[in-house]
Amino acid sequence: MRSALGSLLLVVIVLCACARFPGITSERAVLSGDKAMEYVRAQVAFGPRPPGSPQLQKCREYIETQLRSFGYRVDHDQFVAQTPYGPIRMNNLIARKGNGERGVVALASHYDTKVMEGKYFVGANDAGSSTGLLLELARVLAEAKDPFDYWFVFLDGEEAFIEWSTFDSTYGSRHLAQRWKNEGTAMRIRAFILLDMIGDKDLDIWYETNSTTDLMDLVWNTARKNGLDSVLSKTRGAIGDDHLPFLDIGIPSVDIIDLNYGPQNSYHHTTNDTLDKISPESMEKVGKLVLAFLPELQKPGVRSQKSE
Ligand SMILES: [Zn+2]
């Protein structure tokens, strides 16, 4: 993920960058940070999960098993990516209920971890946390009666193999965006909501300026209205991430990300990115923010087109 902070300083950061419960009368289950944490623990237990690895295959099977247990159909978007390490098979997963004819809100996270040769990099936060929360959101929204369909998109190959560039990064999102454009699916996607690195104990979500401005503002206003101001960062900046290919094809998109991970971002893409650095509370706060944000998309007057 690549970040540019402000107009004077260019900072290049290679990142990546109910089932119903008894007594709950709403059609929605209650979102649980502890459940999200459980999904993160399971991913981390597979070890490092770079694209094309047996560990990522096991993680993919785990994600798919969970999604099917929530009642989703899971589609595989398989392709071969040309990487600095040669051709590598990649596989995005898309969980759907509904064919999208009434409009789609896509919620997404990457699920690969960065290749770090000779190091045991387990990516509890990057991308365990966002993948875990996305699974929990899928569980909670499985019985939603909202006027559009939710699709849950688990993207492969977000991380750069060598050094972040247009061609060495975001392999899965670039492939899927092109496919959605070619198939005419893109016009059905009302909003693309990306989660990345949202498990940090010291949660600090950026105002990410590549995102569609109206959607980013809506995230901000929703946080304030729901007493979640404490998760908002004072940092504004442009981050290269999986939302960019979808923005490029005209889909309104927003990246919910905390790129201040540890002192001076020192846990990011290091072996410090372990379970003890993330918390169920942070994931639960972001989950609640997303759940409060979704109904806002239905309100008249919410403009979600890409800002100029
Ligand atoms: Zn990363």
CSV table of C-alpha atoms and ligand atoms in Angstrom, one decimal:
chain,number,residue,atom,x,y,z
A,1,MET,CA,0.0,0.0,0.0
A,2,ARG,CA,1.4,3.4,-0.8
A,3,SER,CA,0.6,6.6,1.0
A,4,ALA,CA,1.1,10.2,0.2
A,5,LEU,CA,0.6,12.6,3.1
A,6,GLY,CA,-0.3,16.2,2.4
A,7,SER,CA,0.7,18.2,-0.6
A,8,LEU,CA,4.2,19.0,0.5
A,9,LEU,CA,5.4,15.8,1.9
A,10,LEU,CA,5.3,12.6,-0.1
A,11,VAL,CA,5.6,9.7,2.1
A,12,VAL,CA,5.9,6.4,0.4
A,13,ILE,CA,4.9,3.5,2.5
A,14,VAL,CA,5.2,0.1,1.1
A,15,LEU,CA,2.4,-1.8,2.7
A,16,CYS,CA,0.8,-3.1,1.7
A,17,ALA,CA,0.1,-0.5,2.7
A,18,CYS,CA,-28.1,-14.8,13.2
A,19,ALA,CA,-27.9,-17.2,12.6
A,20,ARG,CA,-30.4,-15.6,15.0
A,21,PHE,CA,-29.7,-15.5,18.7
A,22,PRO,CA,-32.4,-16.4,21.2
A,23,GLY,CA,-34.0,-13.1,22.4
A,24,ILE,CA,-32.8,-11.0,19.5
A,25,THR,CA,-35.9,-9.9,17.6
A,26,SER,CA,-34.1,-8.0,14.9
A,27,GLU,CA,-33.2,-9.9,11.8
A,28,ARG,CA,-29.6,-9.0,12.5
A,29,ALA,CA,-27.3,-11.0,14.8
A,30,VAL,CA,-25.2,-8.9,17.2
A,31,LEU,CA,-21.8,-8.1,15.9
A,32,SER,CA,-19.1,-9.5,18.1
A,33,GLY,CA,-15.4,-8.4,18.3
A,34,ASP,CA,-14.7,-11.7,20.0
A,35,LYS,CA,-16.1,-13.6,17.0
A,36,ALA,CA,-14.0,-11.5,14.6
A,37,MET,CA,-10.9,-12.3,16.8
A,38,GLU,CA,-11.7,-16.0,16.6
A,39,TYR,CA,-11.6,-15.7,12.8
A,40,VAL,CA,-8.2,-13.9,13.0
A,41,ARG,CA,-6.7,-16.5,15.3
A,42,ALA,CA,-7.7,-19.2,12.9
A,43,GLN,CA,-6.0,-17.4,10.0
A,44,VAL,CA,-2.8,-16.8,12.0
A,45,ALA,CA,-2.7,-20.4,13.0
A,46,PHE,CA,-2.1,-21.3,9.3
A,47,GLY,CA,1.2,-19.3,9.4
A,48,PRO,CA,2.4,-16.9,6.7
A,49,ARG,CA,-0.1,-16.8,3.9
A,50,PRO,CA,1.4,-15.4,0.7
A,51,PRO,CA,-0.3,-15.9,-2.7
A,52,GLY,CA,0.1,-19.3,-4.2
A,53,SER,CA,1.1,-20.9,-0.9
A,54,PRO,CA,-0.5,-24.1,0.6
A,55,GLN,CA,-1.1,-22.0,3.8
A,56,LEU,CA,-3.2,-19.5,1.8
A,57,GLN,CA,-5.1,-22.3,0.2
A,58,LYS,CA,-6.0,-23.6,3.7
A,59,CYS,CA,-7.0,-20.2,4.8
A,60,ARG,CA,-9.2,-19.8,1.7
A,61,GLU,CA,-10.9,-23.1,2.5
A,62,TYR,CA,-11.5,-21.9,6.0
A,63,ILE,CA,-13.0,-18.6,4.8
A,64,GLU,CA,-15.2,-20.5,2.3
A,65,THR,CA,-16.4,-22.9,5.0
A,66,GLN,CA,-17.4,-20.1,7.3
A,67,LEU,CA,-19.2,-18.3,4.5
A,68,ARG,CA,-21.1,-21.4,3.4
A,69,SER,CA,-22.1,-22.0,7.0
A,70,PHE,CA,-23.7,-18.5,7.0
A,71,GLY,CA,-25.7,-19.5,4.0
A,72,TYR,CA,-23.8,-17.8,1.2
A,73,ARG,CA,-23.0,-19.0,-2.3
A,74,VAL,CA,-19.2,-18.6,-2.7
A,75,ASP,CA,-17.8,-17.9,-6.2
A,76,HIS,CA,-14.1,-18.3,-7.0
A,77,ASP,CA,-12.5,-15.7,-9.3
A,78,GLN,CA,-9.4,-17.6,-10.3
A,79,PHE,CA,-6.6,-16.2,-12.5
A,80,VAL,CA,-2.9,-16.4,-13.0
A,81,ALA,CA,-1.0,-13.2,-12.0
A,82,GLN,CA,2.2,-12.2,-13.7
A,83,THR,CA,4.4,-11.3,-10.7
A,84,PRO,CA,8.1,-10.6,-10.2
A,85,TYR,CA,8.2,-14.2,-8.9
A,86,GLY,CA,6.8,-15.5,-12.1
A,87,PRO,CA,3.2,-16.6,-12.8
A,88,ILE,CA,1.2,-17.3,-9.6
A,89,ARG,CA,-2.3,-18.7,-9.3
A,90,MET,CA,-4.6,-16.4,-7.4
A,91,ASN,CA,-8.2,-16.7,-6.3
A,92,ASN,CA,-10.6,-14.0,-5.1
A,93,LEU,CA,-13.6,-15.3,-3.2
A,94,ILE,CA,-17.0,-13.6,-3.5
A,95,ALA,CA,-19.9,-14.5,-1.1
A,96,ARG,CA,-23.3,-13.6,-2.4
A,97,LYS,CA,-26.9,-13.7,-1.6
A,98,GLY,CA,-28.9,-12.3,-4.5
A,99,ASN,CA,-27.8,-11.7,-8.0
A,100,GLY,CA,-27.3,-8.0,-7.6
A,101,GLU,CA,-30.1,-6.9,-9.8
A,102,ARG,CA,-31.4,-4.5,-7.2
A,103,GLY,CA,-28.0,-3.0,-6.6
A,104,VAL,CA,-25.0,-4.2,-4.6
A,105,VAL,CA,-22.9,-2.9,-1.7
A,106,ALA,CA,-19.6,-4.7,-1.8
A,107,LEU,CA,-17.6,-5.1,1.4
A,108,ALA,CA,-14.0,-6.2,0.9
A,109,SER,CA,-10.7,-7.1,2.4
A,110,HIS,CA,-7.5,-8.7,1.1
A,111,TYR,CA,-6.7,-12.0,2.7
A,112,ASP,CA,-3.1,-12.7,1.6
A,113,THR,CA,-0.1,-11.8,3.7
A,114,LYS,CA,3.0,-10.1,2.4
A,115,VAL,CA,5.9,-12.4,1.3
A,116,MET,CA,8.7,-11.9,3.8
A,117,GLU,CA,11.4,-14.4,3.0
A,118,GLY,CA,13.2,-15.8,6.0
A,119,LYS,CA,10.7,-14.3,8.4
A,120,TYR,CA,7.7,-15.7,10.1
A,121,PHE,CA,5.2,-12.9,9.2
A,122,VAL,CA,1.7,-13.9,10.2
A,123,GLY,CA,-0.1,-10.7,9.5
A,124,ALA,CA,-2.5,-10.6,12.5
A,125,ASN,CA,-3.6,-7.1,11.5
A,126,ASP,CA,-2.6,-7.1,7.9
A,127,ALA,CA,-4.7,-8.8,6.7
A,128,GLY,CA,-6.0,-11.0,9.4
A,129,SER,CA,-8.1,-8.3,11.2
A,130,SER,CA,-10.0,-7.0,8.1
A,131,THR,CA,-10.6,-10.6,6.9
A,132,GLY,CA,-11.8,-11.6,10.4
A,133,LEU,CA,-14.2,-8.6,10.6
A,134,LEU,CA,-15.4,-9.2,7.0
A,135,LEU,CA,-16.4,-12.7,8.0
A,136,GLU,CA,-18.2,-11.4,11.1
A,137,LEU,CA,-20.0,-8.8,9.0
A,138,ALA,CA,-21.0,-11.6,6.6
A,139,ARG,CA,-22.4,-13.5,9.5
A,140,VAL,CA,-24.3,-10.6,10.9
A,141,LEU,CA,-25.7,-9.4,7.6
A,142,ALA,CA,-26.7,-12.9,6.4
A,143,GLU,CA,-30.4,-12.3,7.1
A,144,ALA,CA,-30.4,-8.6,6.4
A,145,LYS,CA,-33.6,-7.3,4.7
A,146,ASP,CA,-32.0,-4.2,3.2
A,147,PRO,CA,-33.0,-2.9,-0.2
A,148,PHE,CA,-29.7,-4.0,-1.9
A,149,ASP,CA,-27.6,-7.0,-1.9
A,150,TYR,CA,-24.4,-7.3,0.1
A,151,TRP,CA,-21.5,-9.1,-1.5
A,152,PHE,CA,-18.4,-10.0,0.5
A,153,VAL,CA,-15.2,-9.9,-1.4
A,154,PHE,CA,-12.0,-11.6,-0.2
A,155,LEU,CA,-9.2,-10.4,-2.4
A,156,ASP,CA,-6.0,-12.3,-3.2
A,157,GLY,CA,-2.6,-10.7,-4.0
A,158,GLU,CA,-2.9,-7.2,-2.5
A,159,GLU,CA,0.6,-7.1,-1.3
A,160,ALA,CA,3.6,-6.3,-3.5
A,161,PHE,CA,6.1,-9.2,-3.9
A,162,ILE,CA,9.1,-6.9,-4.2
A,163,GLU,CA,8.2,-3.2,-4.2
A,164,TRP,CA,4.9,-1.5,-4.4
A,165,SER,CA,4.0,-0.3,-7.9
A,166,THR,CA,1.1,-0.3,-10.2
A,167,PHE,CA,2.1,-3.6,-11.6
A,168,ASP,CA,3.4,-5.2,-8.4
A,169,SER,CA,0.4,-4.9,-6.0
A,170,THR,CA,-3.4,-5.3,-5.9
A,171,TYR,CA,-3.4,-8.3,-8.3
A,172,GLY,CA,-6.7,-9.5,-7.1
A,173,SER,CA,-8.6,-6.2,-7.1
A,174,ARG,CA,-7.2,-5.3,-10.5
A,175,HIS,CA,-8.4,-8.6,-11.9
A,176,LEU,CA,-11.8,-8.4,-10.4
A,177,ALA,CA,-12.4,-4.8,-11.3
A,178,GLN,CA,-11.6,-5.6,-14.9
A,179,ARG,CA,-13.9,-8.6,-14.8
A,180,TRP,CA,-16.8,-6.6,-13.3
A,181,LYS,CA,-16.3,-4.0,-16.0
A,182,ASN,CA,-16.2,-6.5,-18.8
A,183,GLU,CA,-19.2,-8.4,-17.5
A,184,GLY,CA,-21.3,-5.3,-16.9
A,185,THR,CA,-21.4,-6.0,-13.2
A,186,ALA,CA,-19.7,-2.7,-12.3
A,187,MET,CA,-22.9,-0.7,-13.0
A,188,ARG,CA,-24.7,-2.7,-10.2
A,189,ILE,CA,-22.1,-1.9,-7.5
A,190,ARG,CA,-23.5,1.1,-5.6
A,191,ALA,CA,-20.5,1.3,-3.2
A,192,PHE,CA,-17.3,-0.6,-2.6
A,193,ILE,CA,-16.3,-0.5,1.1
A,194,LEU,CA,-12.7,-1.7,1.8
A,195,LEU,CA,-11.4,-2.7,5.2
A,196,ASP,CA,-7.7,-2.9,5.9
A,197,MET,CA,-5.6,-3.0,9.1
A,198,ILE,CA,-8.5,-2.3,11.4
A,199,GLY,CA,-7.5,-4.4,14.4
A,200,ASP,CA,-4.8,-2.2,15.9
A,201,LYS,CA,-5.3,-1.8,19.7
A,202,ASP,CA,-4.6,1.9,19.2
A,203,LEU,CA,-7.1,2.3,16.5
A,204,ASP,CA,-6.6,5.4,14.4
A,205,ILE,CA,-8.6,5.5,11.1
A,206,TRP,CA,-7.3,7.8,8.5
A,207,TYR,CA,-9.3,10.2,6.4
A,208,GLU,CA,-8.2,8.5,3.2
A,209,THR,CA,-8.2,11.0,0.3
A,210,ASN,CA,-8.2,8.6,-2.7
A,211,SER,CA,-11.7,7.4,-1.5
A,212,THR,CA,-14.8,8.9,-2.9
A,213,THR,CA,-15.2,12.1,-0.9
A,214,ASP,CA,-18.9,11.8,-0.1
A,215,LEU,CA,-18.4,8.2,1.2
A,216,MET,CA,-15.4,9.2,3.3
A,217,ASP,CA,-17.4,12.1,4.8
A,218,LEU,CA,-20.3,9.7,5.4
A,219,VAL,CA,-18.0,7.4,7.3
A,220,TRP,CA,-16.8,10.4,9.4
A,221,ASN,CA,-20.2,11.7,10.1
A,222,THR,CA,-21.6,8.3,11.0
A,223,ALA,CA,-18.7,7.7,13.5
A,224,ARG,CA,-19.5,11.1,15.1
A,225,LYS,CA,-23.2,10.4,15.3
A,226,ASN,CA,-22.7,7.0,16.9
A,227,GLY,CA,-20.2,8.0,19.5
A,228,LEU,CA,-17.2,6.4,17.7
A,229,ASP,CA,-15.2,9.6,17.3
A,230,SER,CA,-12.3,8.0,19.2
A,231,VAL,CA,-11.5,5.8,16.2
A,232,LEU,CA,-10.9,8.8,13.9
A,233,SER,CA,-7.4,9.9,13.2
A,234,LYS,CA,-6.3,13.5,12.6
A,235,THR,CA,-4.2,12.1,9.7
A,236,ARG,CA,-5.4,12.7,6.2
A,237,GLY,CA,-3.6,11.0,3.3
A,238,ALA,CA,-3.8,9.1,0.1
A,239,ILE,CA,-3.3,5.4,0.3
A,240,GLY,CA,-2.7,3.0,-2.5
A,241,ASP,CA,-4.9,0.0,-1.8
A,242,ASP,CA,-7.5,-2.4,-3.3
A,243,HIS,CA,-10.1,0.4,-3.7
A,244,LEU,CA,-8.2,2.1,-6.5
A,245,PRO,CA,-9.0,-0.4,-9.3
A,246,PHE,CA,-12.7,0.0,-8.5
A,247,LEU,CA,-12.5,3.8,-8.4
A,248,ASP,CA,-10.8,3.6,-11.8
A,249,ILE,CA,-13.8,1.9,-13.3
A,250,GLY,CA,-16.2,4.4,-11.7
A,251,ILE,CA,-17.4,2.6,-8.6
A,252,PRO,CA,-17.8,4.8,-5.6
A,253,SER,CA,-15.3,3.4,-3.1
A,254,VAL,CA,-14.0,4.1,0.4
A,255,ASP,CA,-11.0,2.7,2.3
A,256,ILE,CA,-11.3,2.3,6.0
A,257,ILE,CA,-7.8,1.9,7.2
A,258,ASP,CA,-5.4,2.6,10.1
A,259,LEU,CA,-1.9,3.0,8.7
A,260,ASN,CA,-0.5,4.1,12.1
A,261,TYR,CA,0.3,0.6,13.4
A,262,GLY,CA,2.6,0.7,16.4
A,263,PRO,CA,5.1,3.5,17.2
A,264,GLN,CA,6.0,5.2,13.8
A,265,ASN,CA,4.1,2.5,12.1
A,266,SER,CA,6.8,0.1,13.2
A,267,TYR,CA,4.6,-3.0,13.4
A,268,HIS,CA,3.5,-2.7,9.8
A,269,HIS,CA,5.0,-5.4,7.6
A,270,THR,CA,7.2,-6.7,10.4
A,271,THR,CA,7.2,-9.8,12.5
A,272,ASN,CA,5.7,-7.6,15.2
A,273,ASP,CA,2.3,-7.9,13.5
A,274,THR,CA,1.0,-10.5,15.9
A,275,LEU,CA,-2.2,-11.3,17.7
A,276,ASP,CA,-1.1,-9.4,20.9
A,277,LYS,CA,-1.1,-6.1,18.9
A,278,ILE,CA,-4.7,-6.2,17.9
A,279,SER,CA,-7.9,-6.2,19.9
A,280,PRO,CA,-11.5,-7.5,19.6
A,281,GLU,CA,-12.6,-4.0,20.8
A,282,SER,CA,-11.1,-2.3,17.8
A,283,MET,CA,-12.6,-4.7,15.3
A,284,GLU,CA,-16.0,-4.4,17.0
A,285,LYS,CA,-15.9,-0.6,16.8
A,286,VAL,CA,-15.1,-0.7,13.1
A,287,GLY,CA,-17.8,-3.3,12.6
A,288,LYS,CA,-20.4,-1.1,14.4
A,289,LEU,CA,-19.3,1.8,12.3
A,290,VAL,CA,-19.8,-0.2,9.1
A,291,LEU,CA,-23.2,-1.4,10.3
A,292,ALA,CA,-24.3,2.2,11.1
A,293,PHE,CA,-22.9,3.4,7.8
A,294,LEU,CA,-24.8,1.0,5.6
A,295,PRO,CA,-28.3,2.4,6.2
A,296,GLU,CA,-27.0,5.9,5.5
A,297,LEU,CA,-26.4,4.7,1.9
A,298,GLN,CA,-30.2,4.2,1.5
A,299,LYS,CA,-31.1,7.8,2.4
A,300,PRO,CA,-32.1,10.1,-0.4
A,301,GLY,CA,-29.6,12.7,-1.2
A,302,VAL,CA,-26.5,10.6,-0.4
A,303,ARG,CA,-24.3,11.0,-3.4
A,304,SER,CA,-22.0,8.2,-3.8
A,305,GLN,CA,-20.5,9.0,-7.2
A,306,LYS,CA,-16.8,9.4,-7.5
A,307,SER,CA,-15.8,12.9,-6.7
A,308,GLU,CA,-13.8,14.9,-9.1
B,1,ZN,ZN,0.2,-5.1,3.9
